[in-house]
Short mmCIF file of C-alpha atoms in Angstrom, two decimals:
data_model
loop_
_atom_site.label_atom_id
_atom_site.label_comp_id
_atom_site.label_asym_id
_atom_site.label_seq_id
_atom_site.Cartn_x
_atom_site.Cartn_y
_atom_site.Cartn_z
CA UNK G 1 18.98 -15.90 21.37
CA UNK G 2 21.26 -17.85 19.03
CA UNK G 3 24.82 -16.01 18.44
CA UNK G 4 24.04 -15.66 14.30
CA UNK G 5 21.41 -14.51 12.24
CA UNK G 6 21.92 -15.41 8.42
CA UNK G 7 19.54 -13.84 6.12
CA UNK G 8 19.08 -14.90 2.72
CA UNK G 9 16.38 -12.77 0.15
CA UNK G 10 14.85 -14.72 -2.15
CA UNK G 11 13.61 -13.75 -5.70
CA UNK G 12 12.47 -16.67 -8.48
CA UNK G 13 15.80 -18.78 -7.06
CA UNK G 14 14.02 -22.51 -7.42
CA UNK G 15 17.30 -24.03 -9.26
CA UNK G 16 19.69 -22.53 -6.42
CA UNK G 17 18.03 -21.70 -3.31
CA UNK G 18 18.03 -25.50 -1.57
CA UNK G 19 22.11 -26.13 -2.27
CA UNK G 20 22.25 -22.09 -0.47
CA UNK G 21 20.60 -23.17 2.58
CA UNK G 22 21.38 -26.36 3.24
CA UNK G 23 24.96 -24.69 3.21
CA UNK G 24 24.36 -22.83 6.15
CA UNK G 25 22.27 -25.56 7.89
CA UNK G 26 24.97 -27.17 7.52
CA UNK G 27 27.66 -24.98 9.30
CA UNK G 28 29.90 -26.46 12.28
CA UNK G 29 28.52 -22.92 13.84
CA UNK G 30 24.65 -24.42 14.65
CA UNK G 31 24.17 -21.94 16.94
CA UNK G 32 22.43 -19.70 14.14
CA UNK G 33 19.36 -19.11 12.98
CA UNK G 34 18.16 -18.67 9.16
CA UNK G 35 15.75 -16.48 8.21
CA UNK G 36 14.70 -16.74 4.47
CA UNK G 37 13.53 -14.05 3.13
CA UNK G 38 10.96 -14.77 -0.31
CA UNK G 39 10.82 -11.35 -2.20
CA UNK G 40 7.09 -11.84 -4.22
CA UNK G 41 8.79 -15.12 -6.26
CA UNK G 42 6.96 -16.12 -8.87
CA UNK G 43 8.39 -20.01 -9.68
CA UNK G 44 8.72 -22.82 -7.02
CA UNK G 45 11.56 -20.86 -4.26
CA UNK G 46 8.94 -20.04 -1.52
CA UNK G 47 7.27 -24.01 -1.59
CA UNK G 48 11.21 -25.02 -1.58
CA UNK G 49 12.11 -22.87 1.36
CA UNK G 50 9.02 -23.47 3.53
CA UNK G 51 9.59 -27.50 2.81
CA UNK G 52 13.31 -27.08 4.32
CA UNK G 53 11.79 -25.43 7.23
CA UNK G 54 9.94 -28.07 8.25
CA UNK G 55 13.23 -30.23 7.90
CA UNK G 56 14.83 -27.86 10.62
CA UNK G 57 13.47 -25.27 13.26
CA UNK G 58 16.00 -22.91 12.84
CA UNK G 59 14.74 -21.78 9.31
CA UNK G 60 12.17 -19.35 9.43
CA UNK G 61 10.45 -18.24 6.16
CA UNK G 62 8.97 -14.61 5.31
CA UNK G 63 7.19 -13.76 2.30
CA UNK G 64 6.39 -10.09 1.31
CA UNK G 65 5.37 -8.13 -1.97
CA UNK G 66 8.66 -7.66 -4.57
CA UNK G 67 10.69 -4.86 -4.00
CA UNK G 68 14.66 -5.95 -4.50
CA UNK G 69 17.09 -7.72 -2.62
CA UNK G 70 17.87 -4.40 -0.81
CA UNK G 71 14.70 -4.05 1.20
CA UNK G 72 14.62 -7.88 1.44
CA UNK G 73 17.70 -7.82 3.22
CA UNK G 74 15.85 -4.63 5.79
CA UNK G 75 12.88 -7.03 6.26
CA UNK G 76 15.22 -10.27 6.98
CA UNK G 77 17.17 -7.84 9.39
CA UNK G 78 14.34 -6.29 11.14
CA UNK G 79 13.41 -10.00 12.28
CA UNK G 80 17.26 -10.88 13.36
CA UNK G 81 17.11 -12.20 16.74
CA UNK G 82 21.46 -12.77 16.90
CA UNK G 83 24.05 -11.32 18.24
CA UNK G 84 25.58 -10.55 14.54
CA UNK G 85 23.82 -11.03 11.19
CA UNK G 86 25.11 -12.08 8.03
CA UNK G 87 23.82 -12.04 4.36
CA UNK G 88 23.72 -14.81 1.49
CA UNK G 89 22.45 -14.10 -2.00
CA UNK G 90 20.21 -16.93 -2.98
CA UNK G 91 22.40 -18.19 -5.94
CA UNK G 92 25.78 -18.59 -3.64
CA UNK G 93 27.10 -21.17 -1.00
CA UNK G 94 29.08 -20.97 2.12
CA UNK G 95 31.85 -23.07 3.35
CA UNK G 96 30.70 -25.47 6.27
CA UNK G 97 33.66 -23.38 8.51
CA UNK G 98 32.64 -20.20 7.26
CA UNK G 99 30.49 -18.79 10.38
CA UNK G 100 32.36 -20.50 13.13
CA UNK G 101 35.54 -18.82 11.74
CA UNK G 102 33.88 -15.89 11.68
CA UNK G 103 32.30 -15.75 15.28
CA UNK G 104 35.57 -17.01 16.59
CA UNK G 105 37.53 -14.06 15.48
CA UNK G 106 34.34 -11.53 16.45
CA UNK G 107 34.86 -13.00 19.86
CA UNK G 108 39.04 -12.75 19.80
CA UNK G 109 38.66 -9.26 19.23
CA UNK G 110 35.41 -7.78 20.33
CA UNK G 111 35.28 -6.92 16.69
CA UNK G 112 32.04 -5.19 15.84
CA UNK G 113 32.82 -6.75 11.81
CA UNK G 114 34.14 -9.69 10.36
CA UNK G 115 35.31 -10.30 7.21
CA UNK G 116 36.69 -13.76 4.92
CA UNK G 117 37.78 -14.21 1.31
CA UNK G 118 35.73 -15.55 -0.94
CA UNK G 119 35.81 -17.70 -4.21
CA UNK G 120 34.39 -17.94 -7.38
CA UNK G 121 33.01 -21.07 -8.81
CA UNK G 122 31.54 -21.65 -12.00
CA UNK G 123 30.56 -24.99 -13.11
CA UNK G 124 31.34 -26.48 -9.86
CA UNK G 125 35.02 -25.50 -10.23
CA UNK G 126 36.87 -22.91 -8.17
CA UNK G 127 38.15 -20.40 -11.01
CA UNK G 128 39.60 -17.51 -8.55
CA UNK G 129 40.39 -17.19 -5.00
CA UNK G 130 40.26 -14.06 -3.22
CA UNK G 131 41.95 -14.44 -0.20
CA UNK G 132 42.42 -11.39 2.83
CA UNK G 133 45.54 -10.78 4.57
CA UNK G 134 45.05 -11.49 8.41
CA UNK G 135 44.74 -8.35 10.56
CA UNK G 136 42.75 -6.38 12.80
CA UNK G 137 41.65 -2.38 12.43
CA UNK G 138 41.09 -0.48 15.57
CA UNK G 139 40.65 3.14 15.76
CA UNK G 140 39.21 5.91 13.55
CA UNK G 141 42.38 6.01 11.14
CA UNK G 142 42.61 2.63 10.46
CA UNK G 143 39.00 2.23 9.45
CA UNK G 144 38.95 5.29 7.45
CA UNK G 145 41.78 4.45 5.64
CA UNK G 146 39.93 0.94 4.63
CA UNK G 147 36.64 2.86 3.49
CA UNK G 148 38.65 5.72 1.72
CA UNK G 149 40.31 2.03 0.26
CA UNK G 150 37.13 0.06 -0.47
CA UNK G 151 35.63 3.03 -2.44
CA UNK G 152 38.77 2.84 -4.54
CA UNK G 153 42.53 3.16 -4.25
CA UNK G 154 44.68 6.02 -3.81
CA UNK G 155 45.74 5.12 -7.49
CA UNK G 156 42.30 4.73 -8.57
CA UNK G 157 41.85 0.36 -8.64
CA UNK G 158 38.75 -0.40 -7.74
CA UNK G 159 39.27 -4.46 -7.67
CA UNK G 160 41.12 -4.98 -4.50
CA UNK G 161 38.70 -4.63 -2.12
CA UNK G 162 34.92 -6.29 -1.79
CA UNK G 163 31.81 -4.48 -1.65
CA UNK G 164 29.78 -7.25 -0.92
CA UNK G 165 28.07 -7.74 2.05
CA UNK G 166 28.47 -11.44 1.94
CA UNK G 167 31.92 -11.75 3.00
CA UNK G 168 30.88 -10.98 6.43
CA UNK G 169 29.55 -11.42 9.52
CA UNK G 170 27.81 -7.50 11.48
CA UNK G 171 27.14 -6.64 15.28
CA UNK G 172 23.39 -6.43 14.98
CA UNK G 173 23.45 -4.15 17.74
CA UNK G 174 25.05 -1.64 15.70
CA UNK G 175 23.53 -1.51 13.04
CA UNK G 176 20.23 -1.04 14.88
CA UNK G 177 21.40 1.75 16.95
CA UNK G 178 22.81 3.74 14.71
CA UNK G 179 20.01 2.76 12.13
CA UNK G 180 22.13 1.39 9.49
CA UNK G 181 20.05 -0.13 6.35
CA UNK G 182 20.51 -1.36 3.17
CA UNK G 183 19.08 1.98 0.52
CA UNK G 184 17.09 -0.03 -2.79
CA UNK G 185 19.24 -0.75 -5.57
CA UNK G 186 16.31 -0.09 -7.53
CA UNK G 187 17.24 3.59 -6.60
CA UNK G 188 21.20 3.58 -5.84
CA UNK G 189 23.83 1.34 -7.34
CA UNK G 190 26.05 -0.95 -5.56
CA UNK G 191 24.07 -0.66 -2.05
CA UNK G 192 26.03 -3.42 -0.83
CA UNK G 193 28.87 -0.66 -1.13
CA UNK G 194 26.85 1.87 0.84
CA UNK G 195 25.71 -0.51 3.52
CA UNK G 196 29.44 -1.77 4.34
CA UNK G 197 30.91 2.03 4.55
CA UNK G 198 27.79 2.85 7.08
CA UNK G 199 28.73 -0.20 9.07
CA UNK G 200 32.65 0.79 8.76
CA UNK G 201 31.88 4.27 9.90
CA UNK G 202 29.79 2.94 12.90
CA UNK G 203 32.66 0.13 13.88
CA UNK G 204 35.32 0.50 16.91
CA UNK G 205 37.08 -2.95 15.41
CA UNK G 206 36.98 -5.08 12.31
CA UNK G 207 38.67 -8.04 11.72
CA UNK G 208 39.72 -9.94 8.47
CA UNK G 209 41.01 -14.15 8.05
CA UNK G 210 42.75 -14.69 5.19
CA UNK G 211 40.53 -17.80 4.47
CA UNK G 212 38.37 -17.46 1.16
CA UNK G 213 34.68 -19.16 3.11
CA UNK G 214 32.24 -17.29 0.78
CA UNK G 215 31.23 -19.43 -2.19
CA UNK G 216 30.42 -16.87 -5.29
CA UNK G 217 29.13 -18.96 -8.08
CA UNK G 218 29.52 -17.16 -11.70
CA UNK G 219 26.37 -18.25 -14.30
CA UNK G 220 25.11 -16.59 -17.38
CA UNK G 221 22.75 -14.76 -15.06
CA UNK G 222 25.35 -13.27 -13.33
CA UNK G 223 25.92 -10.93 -16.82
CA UNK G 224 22.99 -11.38 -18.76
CA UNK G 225 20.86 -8.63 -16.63
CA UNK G 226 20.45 -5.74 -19.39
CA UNK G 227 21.01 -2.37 -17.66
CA UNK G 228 18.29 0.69 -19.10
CA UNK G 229 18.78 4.20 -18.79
CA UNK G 230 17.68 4.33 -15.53
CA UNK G 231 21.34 3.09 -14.27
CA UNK G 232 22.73 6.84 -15.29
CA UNK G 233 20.45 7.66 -12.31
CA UNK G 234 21.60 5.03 -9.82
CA UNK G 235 24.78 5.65 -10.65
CA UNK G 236 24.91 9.34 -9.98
CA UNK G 237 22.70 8.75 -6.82
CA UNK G 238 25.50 6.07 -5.67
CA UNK G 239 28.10 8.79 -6.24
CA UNK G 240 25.83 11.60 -4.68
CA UNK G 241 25.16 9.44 -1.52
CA UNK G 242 28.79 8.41 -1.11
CA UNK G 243 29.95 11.76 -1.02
CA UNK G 244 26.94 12.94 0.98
CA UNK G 245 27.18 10.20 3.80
CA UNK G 246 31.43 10.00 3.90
CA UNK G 247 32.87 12.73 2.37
CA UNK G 248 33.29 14.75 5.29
CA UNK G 249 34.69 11.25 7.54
CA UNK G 250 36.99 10.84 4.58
CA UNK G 251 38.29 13.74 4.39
CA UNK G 252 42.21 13.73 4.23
CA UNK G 253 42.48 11.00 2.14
CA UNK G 254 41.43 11.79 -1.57
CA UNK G 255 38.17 11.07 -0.82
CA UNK G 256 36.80 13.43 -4.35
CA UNK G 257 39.45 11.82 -6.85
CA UNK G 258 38.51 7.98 -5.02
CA UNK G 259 34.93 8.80 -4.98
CA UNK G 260 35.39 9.72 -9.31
CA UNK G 261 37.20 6.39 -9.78
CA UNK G 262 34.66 4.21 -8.18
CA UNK G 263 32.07 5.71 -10.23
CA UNK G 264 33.67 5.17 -13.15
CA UNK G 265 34.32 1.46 -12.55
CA UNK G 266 30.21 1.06 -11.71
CA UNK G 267 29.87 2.80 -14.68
CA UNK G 268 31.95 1.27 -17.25
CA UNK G 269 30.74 -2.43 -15.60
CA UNK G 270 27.36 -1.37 -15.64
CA UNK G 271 28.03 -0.53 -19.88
CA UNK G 272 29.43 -3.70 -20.04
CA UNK G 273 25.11 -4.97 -20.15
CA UNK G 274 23.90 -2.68 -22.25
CA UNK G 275 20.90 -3.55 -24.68
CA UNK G 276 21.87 -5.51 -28.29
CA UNK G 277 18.85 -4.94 -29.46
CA UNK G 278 17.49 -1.23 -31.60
CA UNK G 279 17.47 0.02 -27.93
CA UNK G 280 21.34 0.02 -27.51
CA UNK G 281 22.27 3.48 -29.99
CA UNK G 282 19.73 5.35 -28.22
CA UNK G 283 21.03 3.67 -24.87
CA UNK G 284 24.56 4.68 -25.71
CA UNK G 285 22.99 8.38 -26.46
CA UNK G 286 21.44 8.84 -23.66
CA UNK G 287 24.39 7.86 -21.27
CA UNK G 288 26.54 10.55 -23.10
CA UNK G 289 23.99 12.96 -22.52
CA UNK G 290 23.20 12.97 -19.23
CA UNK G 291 24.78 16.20 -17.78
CA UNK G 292 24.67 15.25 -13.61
CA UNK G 293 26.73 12.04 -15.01
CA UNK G 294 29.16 13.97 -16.78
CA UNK G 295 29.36 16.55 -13.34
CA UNK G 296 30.30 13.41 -11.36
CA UNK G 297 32.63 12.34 -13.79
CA UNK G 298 34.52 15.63 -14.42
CA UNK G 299 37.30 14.99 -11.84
CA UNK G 300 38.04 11.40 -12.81
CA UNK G 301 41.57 10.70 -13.89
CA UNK G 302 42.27 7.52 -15.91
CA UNK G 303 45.12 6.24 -15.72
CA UNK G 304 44.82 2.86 -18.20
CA UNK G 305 45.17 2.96 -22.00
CA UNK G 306 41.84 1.42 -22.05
CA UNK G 307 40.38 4.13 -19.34
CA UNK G 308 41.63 6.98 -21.09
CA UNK G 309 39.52 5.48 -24.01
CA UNK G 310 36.61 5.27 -22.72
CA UNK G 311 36.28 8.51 -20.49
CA UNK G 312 37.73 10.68 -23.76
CA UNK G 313 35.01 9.08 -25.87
CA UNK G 314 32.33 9.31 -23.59
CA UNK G 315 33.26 13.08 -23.07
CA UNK G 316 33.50 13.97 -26.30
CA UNK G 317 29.65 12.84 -26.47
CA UNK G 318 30.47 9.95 -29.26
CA UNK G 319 28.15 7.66 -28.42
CA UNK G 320 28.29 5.55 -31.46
CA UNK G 321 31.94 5.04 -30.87
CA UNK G 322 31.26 3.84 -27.22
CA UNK G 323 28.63 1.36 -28.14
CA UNK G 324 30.81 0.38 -30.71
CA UNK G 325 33.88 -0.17 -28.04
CA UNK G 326 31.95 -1.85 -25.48
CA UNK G 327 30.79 -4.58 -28.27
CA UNK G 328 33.98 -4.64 -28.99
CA UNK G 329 35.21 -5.00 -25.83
CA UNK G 330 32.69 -6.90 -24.36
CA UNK G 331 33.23 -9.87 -27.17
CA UNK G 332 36.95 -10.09 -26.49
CA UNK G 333 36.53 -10.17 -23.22
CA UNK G 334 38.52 -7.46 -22.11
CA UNK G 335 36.36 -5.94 -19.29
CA UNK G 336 35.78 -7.67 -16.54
#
């Protein structure tokens, strides 16, 4: 049974995929095994992935009908043989130090999660770190207080902390026993988020290095994905799960007024990829329209200039105006 399980889903990634796993093949940690996951791809990713496996026995390659990274990352999981499990999106990288660092601080502390920094690169070029501080939760408060944290701030900044599941390494153990899995994004946005406050919830310790392993690399493709009107729904189920699942574990510490400001921050990033074409005023419409949206919004508090903005124009149902702002916006580069 090797120590590490990294799972990567796969989905129409033939210009990426072979730099992402010859980056974990080529950890110092080769105690590890890599199970790629190919989600129905329709270009070259699954010949590219079964000829690396041939290059290395510790790759083993799935291939199943499409149905999101989400449920990729459940079938990838449900094959984990390791003692923890990690995740890699198809289109990143991963320090060659990353999963040894990792282990060795699981194994420090007993720690049931681990978690790095990360960087962005774009172009080859590391634009922004994102660095931890050191230290190690243990106990009930201290955990709660990060998820109460990660969902957003006490003052409503949703930036500090990272939802991603990539930053990490998880006790497989745990997750299977207390049957934690990734919900579709094709249903819920941010599951990443969702899947990192079960695991919190389930954890005795967690640990954190300062040390920014994770390799995000920014494209076009990271923004170009045009959001329909079926993100209203996501994002309301997001903010209906949330409060569902941890409302009652965060209780004490703002959890309604964090739980507002997170959805917000989806929702004005989701707005950020709205259509350009004839589709974007009746886009725009919609969004204003939707009453469970505006519910889940009605105890947000902006606190930015820019916030108060949006929230007033979106509540005053002027949905010309908030295409109009997020063009705006969105061409000057102001949300990010």
């Amino acid at each position: 049974m090797p120590i590490l399980s990294v799972v990567i889903p796969c989905y129409n990634a033939s210009s990426t995929i072979e730099e992402c796993v010859l980056s974990v093949m080529d950890q110092s940690l080769t105690d590890l095994e890599i199970i790629v996951v190919d989600d129905g791809s329709t270009d070259d990713s699954l010949a590219i992935c079964r000829s690396l496996s041939e290059e290395d026995d510790r790759i083993s390659v799935y291939t199943k009908e499409n149905a999101g990274q989400g449920i990729a990352r459940n079938f990838g999981m449900s094959h984990a043989t390791g003692e923890y499990i990690a995740f890699v999106d198809a289109d990143d990288t991963c320090n060659v130090e990353m999963y040894r660092a990792l282990i060795g601080s699981a194994k420090e502390f007993d720690a049931d999660l681990v978690f790095s920094g990360y960087r962005d690169i774009k172009d080859g070029e590391v634009v922004e770190e994102h660095p931890n501080m050191r230290e190690v939760l243990q106990g009930d408060v201290a955990i709660r207080q990060h998820m109460a944290d990660l969902i957003a701030s006490s003052t409503g900044d949703v930036g500090s902390r990272c939802v991603a599941v990539w930053d990490g390494i998880f006790r497989l153990s745990l997750l299977r026993k207390n049957g934690i899995e990734f919900p579709s994004e094709r249903t819920v946005y941010s599951e990443d988020l969702v899947f990192k406050l079960r695991a919190l919830e389930s954890s005795n310790i967690v640990s954190f290095l300062p040390n920014s392993y994770y390799e995000y690399h920014i494209s076009e493709s990271s923004y170009s994905k045009c959001v329909d009107v079926h993100v209203i729904d996501k994002l309301v189920s997001m903010y209906r799960m949330i409060e569902c699942e941890f409302s009652e574990t965060l209780d004490g510490f703002c959890f309604s007024s964090r739980n507002a400001s997170r959805l917000f921050a989806s929702f004005r990033f989701a707005l950020r990829s709205a259509p350009l074409d004839k589709g974007r005023l009746p886009f725009f419409r919609a969004v204003v329209s939707n009453q469970n949206l505006r519910n889940c919004l009605a105890l947000f508090n902006p606190n930015s200039s820019l916030d108060k903005l949006i929230y007033k124009t979106f509540m005053k149902k002027k949905y010309i105006v908030l295409s109009f702002l997020f063009l705006c916006f969105q061409l000057k580069g102001y949300l990010k």
